[in-house]
CSV table of C-alpha atoms and ligand atoms in Angstrom, one decimal:
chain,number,residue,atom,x,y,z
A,1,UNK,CA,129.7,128.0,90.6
A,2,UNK,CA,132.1,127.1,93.2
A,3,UNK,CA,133.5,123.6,93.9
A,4,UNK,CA,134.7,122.5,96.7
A,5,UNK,CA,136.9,119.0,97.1
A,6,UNK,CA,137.0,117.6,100.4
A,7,UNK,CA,136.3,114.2,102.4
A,8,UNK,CA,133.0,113.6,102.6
A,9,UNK,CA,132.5,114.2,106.2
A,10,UNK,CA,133.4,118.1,105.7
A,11,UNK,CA,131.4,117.8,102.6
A,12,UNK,CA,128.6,117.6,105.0
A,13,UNK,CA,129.5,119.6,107.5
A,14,UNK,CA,129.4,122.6,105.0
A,15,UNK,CA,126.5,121.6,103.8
A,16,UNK,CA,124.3,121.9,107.2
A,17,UNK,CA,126.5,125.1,108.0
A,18,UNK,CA,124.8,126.6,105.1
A,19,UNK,CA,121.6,125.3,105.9
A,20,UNK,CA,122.0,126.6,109.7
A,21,UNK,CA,122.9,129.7,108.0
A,22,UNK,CA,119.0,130.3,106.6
A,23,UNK,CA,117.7,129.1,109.7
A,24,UNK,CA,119.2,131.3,111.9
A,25,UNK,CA,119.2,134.1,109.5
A,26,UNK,CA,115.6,133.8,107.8
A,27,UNK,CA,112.6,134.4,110.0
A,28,UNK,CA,110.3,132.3,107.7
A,29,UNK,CA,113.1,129.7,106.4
A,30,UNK,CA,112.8,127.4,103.4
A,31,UNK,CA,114.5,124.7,102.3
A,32,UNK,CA,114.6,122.7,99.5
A,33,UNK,CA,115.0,119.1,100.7
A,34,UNK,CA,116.0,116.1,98.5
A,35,UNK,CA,116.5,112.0,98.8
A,36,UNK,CA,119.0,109.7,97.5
A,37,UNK,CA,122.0,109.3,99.5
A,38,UNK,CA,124.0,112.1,98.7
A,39,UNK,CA,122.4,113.9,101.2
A,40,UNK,CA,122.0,111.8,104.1
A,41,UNK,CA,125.2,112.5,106.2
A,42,UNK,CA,123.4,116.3,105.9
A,43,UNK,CA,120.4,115.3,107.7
A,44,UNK,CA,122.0,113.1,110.5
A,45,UNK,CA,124.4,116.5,111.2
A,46,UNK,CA,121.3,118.8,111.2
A,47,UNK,CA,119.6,116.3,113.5
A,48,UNK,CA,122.8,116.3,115.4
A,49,UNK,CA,122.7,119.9,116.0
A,50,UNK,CA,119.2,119.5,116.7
A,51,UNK,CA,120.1,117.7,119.7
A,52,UNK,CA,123.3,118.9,121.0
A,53,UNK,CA,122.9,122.4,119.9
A,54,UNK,CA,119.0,123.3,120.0
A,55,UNK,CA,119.2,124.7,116.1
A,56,UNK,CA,115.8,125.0,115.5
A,57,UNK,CA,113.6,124.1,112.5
A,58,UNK,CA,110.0,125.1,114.2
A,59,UNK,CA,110.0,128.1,111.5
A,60,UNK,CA,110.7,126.4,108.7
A,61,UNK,CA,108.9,124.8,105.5
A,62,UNK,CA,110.9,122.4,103.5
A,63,UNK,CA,109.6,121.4,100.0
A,64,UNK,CA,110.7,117.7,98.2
A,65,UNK,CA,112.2,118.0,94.6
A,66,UNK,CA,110.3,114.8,93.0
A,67,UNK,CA,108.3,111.8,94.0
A,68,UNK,CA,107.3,108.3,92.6
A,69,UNK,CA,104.1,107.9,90.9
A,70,UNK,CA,101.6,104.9,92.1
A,71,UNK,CA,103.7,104.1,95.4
A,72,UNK,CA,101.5,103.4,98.8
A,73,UNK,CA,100.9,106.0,101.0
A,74,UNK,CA,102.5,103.6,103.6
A,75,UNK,CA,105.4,102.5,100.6
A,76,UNK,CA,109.0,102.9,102.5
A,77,UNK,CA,110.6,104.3,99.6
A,78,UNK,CA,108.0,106.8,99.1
A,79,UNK,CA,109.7,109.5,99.0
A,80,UNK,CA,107.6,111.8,101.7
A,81,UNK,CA,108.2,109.0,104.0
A,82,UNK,CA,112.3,108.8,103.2
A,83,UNK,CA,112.3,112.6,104.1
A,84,UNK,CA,110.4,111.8,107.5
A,85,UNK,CA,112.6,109.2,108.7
A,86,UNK,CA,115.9,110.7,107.6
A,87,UNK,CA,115.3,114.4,108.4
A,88,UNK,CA,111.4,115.5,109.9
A,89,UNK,CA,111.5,112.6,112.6
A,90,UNK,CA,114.7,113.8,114.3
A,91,UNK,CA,114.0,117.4,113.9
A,92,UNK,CA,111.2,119.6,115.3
A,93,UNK,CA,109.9,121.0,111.7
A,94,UNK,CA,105.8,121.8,112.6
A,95,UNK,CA,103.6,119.1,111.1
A,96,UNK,CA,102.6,120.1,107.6
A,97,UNK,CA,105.9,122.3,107.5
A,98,UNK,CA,107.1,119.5,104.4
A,99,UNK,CA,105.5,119.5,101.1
A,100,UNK,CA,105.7,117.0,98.6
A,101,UNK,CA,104.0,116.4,94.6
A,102,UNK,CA,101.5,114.1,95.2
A,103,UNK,CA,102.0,111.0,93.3
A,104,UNK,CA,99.2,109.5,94.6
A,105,UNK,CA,96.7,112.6,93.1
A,106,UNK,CA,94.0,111.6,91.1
A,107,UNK,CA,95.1,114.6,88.8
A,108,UNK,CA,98.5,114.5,88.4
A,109,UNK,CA,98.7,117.8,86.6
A,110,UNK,CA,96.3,119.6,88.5
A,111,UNK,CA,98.9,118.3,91.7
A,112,UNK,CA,102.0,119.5,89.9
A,113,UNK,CA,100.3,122.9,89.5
A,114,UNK,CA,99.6,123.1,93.2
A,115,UNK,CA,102.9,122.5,93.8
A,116,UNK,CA,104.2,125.1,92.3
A,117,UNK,CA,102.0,127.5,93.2
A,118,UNK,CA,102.9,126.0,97.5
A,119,UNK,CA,106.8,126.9,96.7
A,120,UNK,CA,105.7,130.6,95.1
A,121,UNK,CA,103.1,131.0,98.4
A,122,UNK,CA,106.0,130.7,100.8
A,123,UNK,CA,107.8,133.0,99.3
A,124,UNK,CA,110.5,130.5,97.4
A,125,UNK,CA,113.1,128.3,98.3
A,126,UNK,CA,116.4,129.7,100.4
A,127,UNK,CA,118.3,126.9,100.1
A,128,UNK,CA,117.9,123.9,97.7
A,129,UNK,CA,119.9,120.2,98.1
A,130,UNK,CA,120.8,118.5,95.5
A,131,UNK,CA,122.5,115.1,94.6
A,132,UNK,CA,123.3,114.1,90.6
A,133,UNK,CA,122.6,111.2,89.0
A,134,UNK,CA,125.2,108.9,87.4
A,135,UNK,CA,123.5,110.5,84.2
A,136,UNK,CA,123.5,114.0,85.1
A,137,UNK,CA,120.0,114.3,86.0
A,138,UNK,CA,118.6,116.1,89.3
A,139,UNK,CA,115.6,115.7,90.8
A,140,UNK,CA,113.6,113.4,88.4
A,141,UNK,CA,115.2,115.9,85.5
A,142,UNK,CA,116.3,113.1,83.3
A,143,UNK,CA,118.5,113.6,80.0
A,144,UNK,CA,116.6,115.6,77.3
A,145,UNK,CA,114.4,118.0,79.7
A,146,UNK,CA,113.6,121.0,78.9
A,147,UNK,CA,116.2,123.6,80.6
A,148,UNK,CA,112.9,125.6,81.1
A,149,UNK,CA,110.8,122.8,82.7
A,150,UNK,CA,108.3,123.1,85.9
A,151,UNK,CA,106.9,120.5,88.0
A,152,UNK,CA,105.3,117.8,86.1
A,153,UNK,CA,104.9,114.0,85.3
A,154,UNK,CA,108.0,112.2,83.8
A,155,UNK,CA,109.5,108.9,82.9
A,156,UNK,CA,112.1,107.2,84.5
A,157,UNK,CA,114.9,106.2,81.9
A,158,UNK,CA,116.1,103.0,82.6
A,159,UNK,CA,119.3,104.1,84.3
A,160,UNK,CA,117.9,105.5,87.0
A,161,UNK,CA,115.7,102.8,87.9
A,162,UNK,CA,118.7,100.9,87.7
A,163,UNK,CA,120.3,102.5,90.2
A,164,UNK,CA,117.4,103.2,92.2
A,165,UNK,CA,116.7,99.3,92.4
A,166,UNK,CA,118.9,98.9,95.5
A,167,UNK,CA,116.3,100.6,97.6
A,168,UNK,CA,113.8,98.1,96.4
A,169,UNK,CA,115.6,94.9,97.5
A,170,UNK,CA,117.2,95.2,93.9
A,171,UNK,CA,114.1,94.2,91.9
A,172,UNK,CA,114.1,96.6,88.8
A,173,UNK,CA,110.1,95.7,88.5
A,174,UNK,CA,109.2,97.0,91.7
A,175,UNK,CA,110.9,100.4,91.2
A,176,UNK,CA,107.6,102.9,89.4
A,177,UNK,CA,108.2,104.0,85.8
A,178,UNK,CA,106.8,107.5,86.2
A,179,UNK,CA,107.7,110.5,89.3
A,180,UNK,CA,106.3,114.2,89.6
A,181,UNK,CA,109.8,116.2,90.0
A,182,UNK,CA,110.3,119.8,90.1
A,183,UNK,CA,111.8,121.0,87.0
A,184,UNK,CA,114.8,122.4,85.8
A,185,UNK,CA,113.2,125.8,85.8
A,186,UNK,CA,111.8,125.5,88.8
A,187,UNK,CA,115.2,124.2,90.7
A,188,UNK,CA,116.8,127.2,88.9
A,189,UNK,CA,114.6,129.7,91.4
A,190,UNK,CA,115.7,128.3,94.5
A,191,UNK,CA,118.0,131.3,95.8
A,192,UNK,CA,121.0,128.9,96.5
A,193,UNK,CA,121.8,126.2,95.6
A,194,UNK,CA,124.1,122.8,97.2
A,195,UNK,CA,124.7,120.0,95.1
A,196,UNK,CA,126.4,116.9,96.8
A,197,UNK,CA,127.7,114.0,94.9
A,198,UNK,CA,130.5,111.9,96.2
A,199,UNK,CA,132.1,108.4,94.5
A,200,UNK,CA,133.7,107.6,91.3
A,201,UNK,CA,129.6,106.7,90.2
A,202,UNK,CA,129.0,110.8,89.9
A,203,UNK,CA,132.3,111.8,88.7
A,204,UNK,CA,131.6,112.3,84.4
A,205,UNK,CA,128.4,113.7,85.9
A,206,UNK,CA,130.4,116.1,87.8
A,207,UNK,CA,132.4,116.7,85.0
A,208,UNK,CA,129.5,117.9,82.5
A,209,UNK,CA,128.0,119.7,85.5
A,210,UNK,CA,131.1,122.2,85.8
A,211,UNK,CA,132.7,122.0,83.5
A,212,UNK,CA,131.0,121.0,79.7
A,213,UNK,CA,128.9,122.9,77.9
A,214,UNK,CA,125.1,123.5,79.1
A,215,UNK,CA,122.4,120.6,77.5
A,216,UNK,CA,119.4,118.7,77.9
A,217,UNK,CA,121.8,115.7,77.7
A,218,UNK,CA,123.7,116.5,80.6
A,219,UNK,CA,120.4,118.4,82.6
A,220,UNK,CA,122.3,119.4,86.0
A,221,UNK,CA,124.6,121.7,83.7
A,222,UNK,CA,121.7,124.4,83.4
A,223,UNK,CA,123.3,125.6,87.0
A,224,UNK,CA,126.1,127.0,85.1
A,225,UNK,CA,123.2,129.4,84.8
A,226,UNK,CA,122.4,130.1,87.9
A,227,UNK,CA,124.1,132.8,90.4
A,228,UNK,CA,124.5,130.9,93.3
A,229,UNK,CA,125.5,126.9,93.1
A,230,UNK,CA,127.9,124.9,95.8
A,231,UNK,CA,129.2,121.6,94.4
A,232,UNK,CA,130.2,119.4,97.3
A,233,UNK,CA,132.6,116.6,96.0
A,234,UNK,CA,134.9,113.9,97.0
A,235,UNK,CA,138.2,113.4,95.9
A,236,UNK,CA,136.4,110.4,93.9
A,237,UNK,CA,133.7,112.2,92.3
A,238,UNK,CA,136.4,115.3,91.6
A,239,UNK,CA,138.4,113.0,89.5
A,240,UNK,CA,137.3,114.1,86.2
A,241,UNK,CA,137.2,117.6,86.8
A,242,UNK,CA,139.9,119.5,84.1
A,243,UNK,CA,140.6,122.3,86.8
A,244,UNK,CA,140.5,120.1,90.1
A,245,UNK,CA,143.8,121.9,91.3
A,246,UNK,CA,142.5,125.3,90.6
A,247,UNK,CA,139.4,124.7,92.5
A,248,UNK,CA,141.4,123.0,95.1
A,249,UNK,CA,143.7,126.3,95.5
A,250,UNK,CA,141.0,128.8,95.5
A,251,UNK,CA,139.0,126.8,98.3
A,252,UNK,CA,142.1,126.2,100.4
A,253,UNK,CA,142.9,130.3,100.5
A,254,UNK,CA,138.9,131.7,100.7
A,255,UNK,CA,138.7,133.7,103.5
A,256,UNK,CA,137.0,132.1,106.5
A,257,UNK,CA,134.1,134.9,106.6
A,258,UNK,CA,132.6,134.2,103.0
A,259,UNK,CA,130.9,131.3,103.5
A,260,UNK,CA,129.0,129.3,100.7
Y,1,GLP,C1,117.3,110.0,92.5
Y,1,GLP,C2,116.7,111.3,93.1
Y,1,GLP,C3,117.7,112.4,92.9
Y,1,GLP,C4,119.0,112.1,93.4
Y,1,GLP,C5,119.6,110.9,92.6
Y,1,GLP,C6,121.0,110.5,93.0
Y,1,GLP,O1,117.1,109.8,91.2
Y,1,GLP,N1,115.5,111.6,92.5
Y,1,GLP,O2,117.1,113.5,93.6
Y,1,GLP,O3,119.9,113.2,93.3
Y,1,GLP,O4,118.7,109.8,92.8
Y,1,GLP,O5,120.9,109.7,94.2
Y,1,GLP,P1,122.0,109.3,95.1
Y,1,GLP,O6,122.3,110.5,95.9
Y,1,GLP,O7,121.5,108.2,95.9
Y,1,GLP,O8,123.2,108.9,94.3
């Protein structure tokens, strides 16, 4: 796992370098897109790049980690319609290129299970982005999943919707109680993955994440198991990290050609 500390503006930057990185590399690209607003100054420098620089999404698919139960097709806060607005609108990924769980499926399971078969038909995800909760939790992975989880129904804890309640006008009651969210498993196949968090909010989170020991209590620490993990922090979200010098010094003398 490395981590790398730096203003959130170069946070980003590295972020879409990486994902330009697939794009340009891959000849069937796919990415692993997520909501929240860790990852928003991502999409507005891909769809920057988009414009200035013609870097092309036309070949890729992106796949959604989670998504809220019950909300209209037409709901703002839907998740597939966050993900068109921030990213697919100012882009040029092909129409049906993103794939979502269906909240809205009659047969919640039977969706999950399609959804996990979409990520295995296109061959798996490249690159996954990630933001943490305040809890630890990524995607809809909420403290106490299985380490081993798929895609499936769960339960919001109360936390979340908590802080989830500003993008509902703050009304706690109008935030769902359920999601579909890829699990912890699932996430864990994704063949790189960049986790963003900035603000003091994230920074026990962080903590766990990199440095505690790996449990259901703290879910995003199961990417200690995982070969390939960026974690993209601000100086704020660093400041609980025991070896935040250490990863400060390694980042500051990596050699300009490794990359993520
Ligand atoms: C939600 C999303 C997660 C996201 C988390 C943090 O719960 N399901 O994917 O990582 O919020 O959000 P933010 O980036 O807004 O802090």
């Amino acid at each position: 796992m490395e981590v790398v500390i730096a203003p959130p503006a170069e946070l980003a930057r590295l972020a879409a370098d990486a994902v330009e990185a697939v794009l340009r590399s891959r000849a069937a690209p796919v990415l692993g897109v997520a909501t929240g607003s860790s990852p928003l100054a991502v999409y507005v420098e891909l769809a920057r790049r988009h414009r200035e620089q013609g870097l092309s999404f036309a070949r890729a698919q992106a796949f959604m980690l989670d998504e809220y139960v019950g909300l209209a097709a037409d709901h703002p806060e839907r998740y597939r319609n966050v993900i068109e607005v921030e990213l697919v609108s100012r882009v040029d990924l092909a129409p049906g290129a993103v794939h979502g769980p269906d909240g809205l499926a009659d047969d919640l399971p039977a969706a999950c299970a399609a959804y996990e078969a979409a990520i295995v038909d296109a061959g798996g995800v490249d690159l996954q982005l990630l933001g943490i909760g305040s809890d630890g939790h990524i995607a809809f992975n909420e403290p106490g999943s299985s380490l081993a989880s798929r895609t499936r129904i769960k339960t919001l804890t109360r936390q979340t919707r908590e802080d989830n309640a500003r993008f509902f006008d703050g009304d706690l009651a109008a935030v769902p109680e359920h999601c579909l969210t890829q699990g912890l498993g699932t996430i864990m196949e994704a063949r790189h993955v960049v986790l963003l968090a900035t603000g003091r909010a994230k920074a026990e989170a962080v903590h766990h994440l990199a440095e505690g020991a790996v449990s259901a209590m703290w879910p995003a620490t199961v990417l200690q198991h995982h070969p390939h993990v960026t974690v993209l922090v601000d100086d704020a979200a660093a400041s609980r990290l025991q070896l935040a010098e250490h990863y400060r010094q390694t980042y500051a003398g990596k050699p300009a050609w490794q990359g993520l």
